[in-house]
Coordinates of C-alpha atoms and ligand atoms in Angstrom, one line a residue:
X14 CA -82.7 -1.2 -73.2
X15 CA -84.0 2.0 -76.6
X16 CA -81.7 2.8 -78.5
X17 CA -82.7 6.6 -77.5
X18 CA -81.4 5.0 -73.8
X19 CA -78.4 4.0 -74.6
X20 CA -77.6 7.1 -76.7
X21 CA -77.9 8.9 -73.5
X22 CA -76.2 6.8 -71.2
X23 CA -73.4 7.0 -73.6
X24 CA -73.4 10.9 -73.9
X25 CA -73.5 10.6 -69.5
X26 CA -70.6 9.2 -69.7
X27 CA -68.3 10.4 -72.0
X28 CA -70.1 14.3 -69.8
X29 CA -68.0 12.7 -67.1
X30 CA -65.0 10.8 -67.6
X31 CA -63.4 13.5 -71.1
X32 CA -61.7 15.3 -68.7
X33 CA -61.0 19.1 -69.3
X34 CA -56.7 18.5 -70.2
X35 CA -58.3 15.5 -72.6
X36 CA -59.3 18.6 -75.0
X37 CA -57.3 20.3 -77.0
X38 CA -57.6 21.3 -80.9
X39 CA -59.8 18.9 -83.0
X40 CA -60.7 17.6 -79.8
X41 CA -57.3 15.3 -80.0
X42 CA -57.0 13.1 -76.6
X43 CA -53.9 14.6 -74.3
X44 CA -51.9 13.3 -71.6
X45 CA -54.0 13.9 -68.5
X46 CA -52.2 16.0 -66.2
X47 CA -50.7 14.7 -63.4
X48 CA -49.6 18.3 -61.0
X49 CA -52.4 20.8 -61.2
X50 CA -51.5 22.8 -58.2
X51 CA -51.5 26.0 -60.5
X52 CA -55.3 25.0 -62.2
X53 CA -56.6 24.3 -59.1
X54 CA -54.9 27.6 -57.4
X55 CA -56.4 28.7 -60.8
X56 CA -59.5 28.4 -59.3
X57 CA -59.5 28.6 -55.2
X58 CA -59.7 25.1 -54.6
X59 CA -57.1 22.9 -52.1
X60 CA -53.5 22.4 -53.2
X61 CA -51.2 19.7 -52.3
X62 CA -48.3 22.8 -52.7
X63 CA -48.7 25.8 -53.7
X64 CA -47.6 26.0 -56.5
X65 CA -44.6 28.2 -57.6
X66 CA -43.6 28.9 -61.8
X67 CA -41.2 32.3 -63.7
X68 CA -41.6 34.2 -65.7
X69 CA -39.1 34.1 -68.0
X70 CA -38.0 30.4 -66.5
X71 CA -37.0 29.2 -70.5
X72 CA -34.4 32.9 -71.5
X73 CA -31.0 33.4 -71.0
X74 CA -30.4 32.4 -68.0
X75 CA -29.8 28.9 -68.9
X76 CA -26.9 28.3 -70.4
X77 CA -28.9 25.5 -72.5
X78 CA -30.5 27.9 -74.1
X79 CA -27.6 29.4 -75.2
X80 CA -26.8 27.5 -76.3
X81 CA -29.8 26.7 -78.2
X82 CA -29.9 30.9 -79.5
X83 CA -25.9 30.3 -80.6
X84 CA -27.5 27.8 -83.5
X85 CA -30.7 29.6 -83.7
X86 CA -32.6 33.1 -85.0
X87 CA -34.5 34.1 -81.3
X88 CA -37.5 34.0 -84.7
X89 CA -36.5 31.3 -85.4
X90 CA -37.0 29.1 -82.2
X91 CA -40.3 30.6 -82.0
X92 CA -41.7 30.3 -85.2
X93 CA -40.4 26.5 -85.7
X94 CA -41.7 23.8 -83.0
X95 CA -39.5 21.1 -82.7
X96 CA -37.2 24.1 -80.9
X97 CA -39.4 26.2 -79.0
X98 CA -40.6 22.6 -77.2
X99 CA -37.3 22.0 -76.5
X100 CA -36.3 25.9 -75.0
X101 CA -39.5 25.1 -73.1
X102 CA -39.0 21.4 -71.3
X103 CA -35.0 23.1 -70.3
X104 CA -36.5 24.7 -66.9
X105 CA -38.3 22.3 -66.1
X106 CA -35.2 19.4 -67.0
X107 CA -33.2 21.0 -63.5
X108 CA -36.6 22.6 -61.6
X109 CA -39.2 20.6 -59.3
X110 CA -41.9 24.3 -61.6
X111 CA -45.2 23.4 -61.0
X112 CA -46.3 25.0 -64.8
X113 CA -44.8 25.4 -67.9
X114 CA -45.4 28.6 -70.4
X115 CA -45.3 27.6 -73.8
X116 CA -41.2 29.8 -75.3
X117 CA -42.5 33.1 -77.6
X118 CA -42.1 36.6 -77.3
X119 CA -45.8 39.1 -77.1
X120 CA -44.3 40.0 -80.3
X121 CA -45.5 37.5 -82.7
X122 CA -48.2 40.0 -83.2
X123 CA -47.7 42.7 -84.4
X124 CA -45.2 40.5 -86.6
X125 CA -48.5 38.5 -87.8
X126 CA -50.3 42.2 -88.8
X127 CA -47.3 42.9 -91.1
X128 CA -44.3 44.7 -88.3
X129 CA -41.1 44.0 -89.3
X130 CA -39.7 42.3 -85.3
X131 CA -36.1 41.7 -85.4
X132 CA -34.2 41.2 -81.6
X133 CA -30.9 41.9 -81.7
X134 CA -28.6 40.5 -79.0
X135 CA -28.0 42.6 -76.0
X136 CA -31.0 45.3 -77.3
X137 CA -34.3 43.0 -77.4
X138 CA -36.7 43.5 -80.0
X139 CA -36.6 46.3 -82.5
X140 CA -38.8 47.2 -85.5
X141 CA -37.6 48.4 -87.4
X142 CA -40.5 51.1 -90.1
X143 CA -42.9 51.7 -86.8
X144 CA -46.2 53.3 -86.7
X145 CA -45.0 56.9 -86.2
X146 CA -48.1 58.7 -87.7
X147 CA -51.6 57.6 -88.1
X148 CA -52.0 56.8 -91.6
X149 CA -49.2 54.2 -90.7
X150 CA -52.0 52.2 -89.6
X151 CA -53.2 51.2 -92.3
X152 CA -50.2 49.5 -92.7
X153 CA -51.2 46.9 -90.8
X154 CA -53.4 43.5 -92.1
X155 CA -55.0 42.5 -89.1
X156 CA -57.5 39.4 -92.2
X157 CA -55.0 36.3 -92.2
X158 CA -53.5 37.3 -88.3
X159 CA -54.3 34.5 -87.5
X160 CA -53.1 31.8 -89.8
X161 CA -50.0 33.4 -89.6
X162 CA -49.7 33.2 -85.9
X163 CA -50.9 28.7 -86.4
X164 CA -47.0 28.1 -86.0
X165 CA -47.5 29.5 -82.3
X166 CA -50.1 27.2 -82.1
X167 CA -48.6 24.0 -83.4
X168 CA -46.0 24.3 -80.9
X169 CA -48.8 24.6 -77.8
X170 CA -50.4 21.3 -79.2
X171 CA -46.5 19.3 -80.4
X172 CA -45.5 20.9 -76.5
X173 CA -49.1 19.4 -74.8
X174 CA -47.8 16.1 -76.1
X175 CA -44.8 15.7 -74.8
X176 CA -45.2 17.1 -71.7
X177 CA -46.8 13.9 -71.0
X178 CA -49.2 15.3 -68.3
X179 CA -46.5 16.8 -66.0
X180 CA -47.8 20.2 -65.3
X181 CA -49.8 22.5 -67.3
X182 CA -48.7 24.7 -70.0
X183 CA -49.9 28.2 -69.7
X184 CA -50.2 30.3 -73.0
X185 CA -49.8 34.0 -72.9
X186 CA -50.3 37.6 -75.2
X187 CA -49.2 40.6 -74.5
X188 CA -52.0 43.0 -74.1
X189 CA -53.3 46.0 -76.5
X190 CA -51.6 49.0 -75.3
X191 CA -48.4 47.0 -73.8
X192 CA -48.6 46.3 -77.7
X193 CA -49.2 49.7 -79.3
X194 CA -46.3 51.5 -77.2
X195 CA -44.1 48.7 -78.8
X196 CA -44.8 49.8 -82.1
X197 CA -45.4 53.2 -82.2
X198 CA -41.2 53.5 -80.2
X199 CA -39.4 50.9 -82.6
X200 CA -39.1 48.3 -79.3
X201 CA -38.2 49.1 -75.9
X202 CA -38.5 52.2 -74.4
X203 CA -37.7 54.1 -70.7
X204 CA -40.0 56.2 -70.9
X205 CA -42.5 55.4 -73.4
X206 CA -43.1 58.9 -74.9
X207 CA -44.5 58.6 -78.1
X208 CA -46.8 55.8 -77.2
X209 CA -48.2 57.8 -74.9
X210 CA -48.0 61.2 -76.7
X211 CA -50.1 59.4 -79.2
X212 CA -53.0 58.8 -76.7
X213 CA -53.3 63.0 -76.1
X214 CA -52.6 63.8 -79.3
X215 CA -54.7 60.9 -81.4
X216 CA -57.2 59.6 -79.0
X217 CA -59.4 58.5 -81.6
X218 CA -56.6 56.4 -83.6
X219 CA -55.5 55.5 -80.7
X220 CA -58.3 53.8 -79.0
X221 CA -59.0 52.4 -83.4
X222 CA -55.6 51.0 -82.5
X223 CA -56.4 49.3 -78.8
X224 CA -58.8 47.6 -80.4
X225 CA -57.7 45.9 -83.4
X226 CA -54.4 44.9 -81.1
X227 CA -58.0 43.4 -79.0
X228 CA -59.4 41.4 -81.9
X229 CA -56.0 39.7 -82.8
X230 CA -55.5 39.2 -79.1
X231 CA -58.8 37.6 -78.8
X232 CA -58.2 35.4 -82.0
X233 CA -55.0 34.6 -80.7
X234 CA -55.8 33.3 -77.3
X235 CA -58.8 31.7 -79.2
X236 CA -56.8 29.3 -80.9
X237 CA -54.0 28.7 -78.0
X238 CA -56.7 27.1 -75.7
X239 CA -57.9 25.4 -79.0
X240 CA -54.1 23.7 -79.0
X241 CA -54.1 22.9 -74.9
X242 CA -53.1 26.7 -73.9
X243 CA -54.9 25.3 -70.1
X244 CA -54.0 28.8 -69.0
X245 CA -53.6 32.7 -70.2
X246 CA -51.1 34.9 -69.3
X247 CA -52.3 38.1 -70.5
X248 CA -48.8 40.8 -70.1
X249 CA -49.1 44.4 -70.1
X250 CA -45.9 44.7 -68.9
X251 CA -45.9 48.5 -69.9
X252 CA -48.4 49.7 -67.5
X253 CA -46.5 51.6 -65.6
X254 CA -45.6 53.8 -68.1
X255 CA -49.2 55.3 -66.9
X256 CA -50.9 57.2 -64.5
X257 CA -53.8 55.4 -62.6
X258 CA -56.5 56.8 -65.2
X259 CA -54.8 56.6 -68.5
X260 CA -54.7 53.1 -67.1
X261 CA -58.5 53.3 -66.9
X262 CA -58.6 54.6 -69.6
X263 CA -56.0 53.3 -72.0
X264 CA -55.5 49.4 -70.4
X265 CA -58.5 48.6 -67.8
X266 CA -61.5 48.9 -71.2
X267 CA -59.4 47.0 -73.5
X268 CA -58.7 43.7 -71.0
X269 CA -62.1 44.1 -69.4
X270 CA -62.8 43.3 -73.4
X271 CA -60.2 40.4 -73.6
X272 CA -61.7 38.5 -71.6
X273 CA -65.8 38.7 -72.0
X274 CA -65.3 38.6 -75.2
X275 CA -62.8 35.4 -74.6
X276 CA -65.2 33.6 -72.8
X277 CA -68.1 34.2 -74.6
X278 CA -66.8 32.8 -77.2
X279 CA -65.8 29.5 -75.4
X280 CA -69.0 29.2 -73.7
X281 CA -70.7 29.6 -77.3
X282 CA -68.2 27.1 -79.5
X283 CA -68.5 24.6 -75.6
X284 CA -65.1 24.9 -75.3
X285 CA -63.6 24.9 -71.7
X286 CA -62.7 28.2 -70.5
X287 CA -59.7 28.8 -69.0
X288 CA -58.4 30.0 -66.5
X289 CA -57.0 33.5 -67.0
X290 CA -54.3 35.7 -65.2
X291 CA -53.8 39.4 -65.3
X292 CA -50.5 40.8 -65.1
X293 CA -49.8 44.2 -65.2
X294 CA -47.1 45.3 -64.4
X295 CA -46.8 49.1 -62.0
X296 CA -50.3 48.4 -61.8
X297 CA -50.5 48.1 -58.5
X298 CA -52.1 51.9 -58.1
X299 CA -55.9 49.4 -59.6
X300 CA -55.5 46.6 -58.1
X301 CA -59.2 46.8 -57.1
X302 CA -60.6 47.6 -60.8
X303 CA -58.0 45.3 -62.3
X304 CA -60.1 42.0 -59.9
X305 CA -63.5 43.5 -61.4
X306 CA -62.2 41.9 -64.7
X307 CA -62.8 38.9 -64.2
X308 CA -59.7 37.0 -64.7
X309 CA -59.2 34.4 -62.4
X310 CA -55.6 35.5 -61.3
X311 CA -54.0 39.1 -60.5
X312 CA -49.8 38.7 -61.3
X313 CA -48.3 41.3 -58.9
X314 CA -45.3 42.8 -58.9
X315 CA -42.6 43.3 -56.6
X316 CA -43.6 46.7 -55.3
X317 CA -47.1 45.5 -54.2
X318 CA -48.1 44.3 -50.3
X319 CA -49.0 40.9 -50.3
X320 CA -51.1 41.3 -47.0
X321 CA -52.6 45.4 -48.1
X322 CA -52.9 43.2 -52.2
X323 CA -55.6 40.7 -50.6
X324 CA -57.1 43.2 -48.6
X325 CA -58.3 45.1 -52.2
X326 CA -58.8 42.2 -53.8
X327 CA -60.9 40.1 -51.7
X328 CA -60.9 36.3 -51.3
X329 CA -62.4 34.8 -54.5
X330 CA -59.1 35.9 -56.6
X331 CA -56.1 34.4 -57.0
X332 CA -52.6 36.8 -56.5
X333 CA -49.6 35.3 -58.2
X334 CA -46.5 37.1 -57.9
X335 CA -44.7 38.9 -55.6
X336 CA -40.5 38.4 -55.2
X337 CA -38.4 40.9 -56.4
X338 CA -36.7 39.4 -58.8
X339 CA -33.3 41.2 -57.6
X340 CA -33.4 39.6 -54.7
X341 CA -32.3 36.2 -56.9
X342 CA -29.2 37.4 -56.2
X343 CA -29.0 37.6 -52.8
X344 CA -27.4 34.8 -51.4
X345 CA -29.1 31.6 -50.7
X346 CA -29.7 31.2 -47.5
X347 CA -30.9 34.8 -47.6
X348 CA -32.8 34.7 -50.3
X349 CA -34.7 31.3 -48.9
X350 CA -36.1 33.2 -45.8
X351 CA -37.7 36.0 -48.0
X352 CA -39.2 33.4 -50.3
X353 CA -40.8 31.5 -46.7
X354 CA -41.8 35.6 -45.7
X355 CA -43.5 36.1 -49.1
X356 CA -45.1 32.6 -49.3
X357 CA -46.4 33.4 -45.1
X358 CA -47.7 36.3 -46.5
X359 CA -49.8 35.1 -49.5
X360 CA -50.8 31.6 -47.5
X361 CA -51.4 28.7 -49.7
X362 CA -55.5 29.5 -50.7
X363 CA -55.4 30.9 -53.7
X364 CA -51.9 31.8 -54.2
X365 CA -48.8 31.0 -57.2
X366 CA -45.5 31.2 -56.5
X367 CA -43.2 33.5 -59.0
X368 CA -41.2 36.7 -59.1
X369 CA -42.4 39.7 -59.4
X370 CA -41.4 40.3 -63.2
X371 CA -39.0 38.1 -64.9
X372 CA -36.5 36.6 -64.4
X373 CA -32.4 38.2 -65.1
X374 CA -30.1 37.0 -67.4
X375 CA -27.5 37.1 -65.6
X376 CA -29.4 35.2 -62.8
X377 CA -27.5 32.5 -61.0
X378 CA -28.8 28.8 -61.7
X379 CA -28.5 27.4 -58.2
X380 CA -31.3 30.7 -56.6
X381 CA -33.5 28.8 -59.0
X382 CA -33.7 25.5 -56.8
X383 CA -33.3 27.5 -53.6
X384 CA -36.6 29.7 -54.5
X385 CA -38.8 26.3 -55.7
X386 CA -37.5 24.3 -53.2
X387 CA -38.2 26.8 -50.8
X388 CA -41.6 27.9 -52.0
X389 CA -42.7 23.6 -51.3
X390 CA -41.2 23.8 -48.2
X391 CA -42.5 27.3 -46.6
X392 CA -46.6 25.6 -46.0
Ligands
LIG410 O1 -32.0 36.2 -77.4 C1 -32.7 35.8 -76.6 O2 -32.9 34.5 -76.8 C2 -33.7 37.4 -76.5 C3 -34.2 37.3 -75.4 C4 -35.7 37.0 -75.0 C5 -36.8 36.1 -74.4 C6 -36.0 34.0 -73.9 C7 -36.6 37.5 -75.3 C8 -36.4 39.3 -75.9 N1 -38.5 37.3 -75.4 C9 -38.0 35.5 -74.5 C10 -39.4 35.1 -74.5 C11 -40.4 35.8 -73.8 N2 -40.6 36.3 -73.4 C12 -41.3 34.8 -73.0 C13 -41.0 33.0 -73.4 C14 -41.3 32.7 -72.0 C15 -41.1 32.2 -70.7 O3 -41.8 32.8 -69.9 O4 -39.4 31.5 -70.1 C16 -42.0 36.0 -72.7 C17 -43.3 35.5 -71.4 C18 -41.7 37.0 -72.2 C19 -42.8 37.7 -73.1 C20 -41.9 39.3 -73.3 N3 -41.7 39.4 -74.3 C21 -43.0 40.4 -72.3 C22 -43.8 40.5 -71.5 C23 -42.4 39.9 -69.9 C24 -42.2 40.8 -69.1 O5 -40.5 40.7 -69.3 O6 -42.4 42.2 -68.9 C25 -42.2 41.6 -73.1 C26 -42.7 42.9 -72.3 C27 -41.3 41.5 -74.3 C28 -40.0 41.7 -75.0 C29 -39.2 41.1 -74.6 N4 -38.8 40.4 -75.9 C30 -37.4 40.5 -75.4 C31 -36.8 41.5 -74.2 C32 -35.4 40.9 -74.5 C33 -38.5 41.8 -74.3 C34 -37.7 42.6 -73.5 C35 -37.4 44.3 -73.8 C36 -37.7 46.3 -73.0 O7 -38.8 46.1 -73.4 O8 -36.9 46.1 -73.2

């Protein structure tokens, strides 16, 4: 056989045998994935069982998380790959979950852009020097932002090894409008009134701001995929503060750009594109529009009816959600029934079970056990 033919044979062998889940940063091999139900559900393939994971599954409802947080500041945990991996692993030790999500926070991007972000106990994130007027945008430092986030990539790569292929690893980011909101409000807000005032009073600067964030997010997600993230979720948690019209103007175009540019960049670099989830809390009014943005999965909050959502998004999108986190406080029998009912409504195809928002700190551990078991037994 000629050398050319042998080389061709080798290329075909490599293409057939190197699975996408083994390709990571610097193309290092990762352990082979054993439970890929999450990824199969995202792609619309047949699953062995309905996959389930829970937003904020690593967090304050776990006593071992509380213990670790007594010793380390929140952002120290995020920035130290060993600690971030330990916390990411905690819920997997207790529950038969079908996914892990890297421990971090959406506010690491504002930090990398030069803003101080503190995590205050019982309050949440605080940004003591927020963006108040358009002039303040000059304080942001997009150059070099990605290199200041390299610790997230390091944690992802380490976690892929620590998982030993047990379940897929999800990477994530906050969406532009949600991050803009925190950066203007200086933290969480019940109304996002200052950020919404910006949209009206400084529409051109708002666009600049949202585009700057979009660029940083695309870089950040590309880095996460290179580091080994097998799926990505974009959290547009503050969509709930916008009217439908506002969401279509200030959310949707940037969400679309994130998806399109990421796919474009990965494709050009011959890096496999991973499935992506859009979770726009409170944007049940725009499910049809969301389904047209190219995301594989649409996350639903608990205000949305599963059957109506399916009608709106059509058959080719996977739905994720959407039990009310408050239902986790019901007695086990009730929780089991509600979960089973939910799974029956969504069905086994193109569905990922989850809550309709993050699990809350006082949730009993037993509720997680009940939820996970009920999802797996429902169909
Ligand atoms: O002191 C602590 O330990 C703080 C609690 C905590 C935790 C556990 C915060 C503060 N962030 C996190 C981790 C976190 N944040 C994860 C980890 C991965 C996992 O899910 O297990 C994720 C995905 C996030 C994402 C995040 N942070 C969102 C989007 C999801 C959502 O809940 O809507 C938002 C809005 C934030 C901001 C944030 N960080 C922390 C809090 C309390 C908040 C919300 C503040 C508010 O607006 O009320």
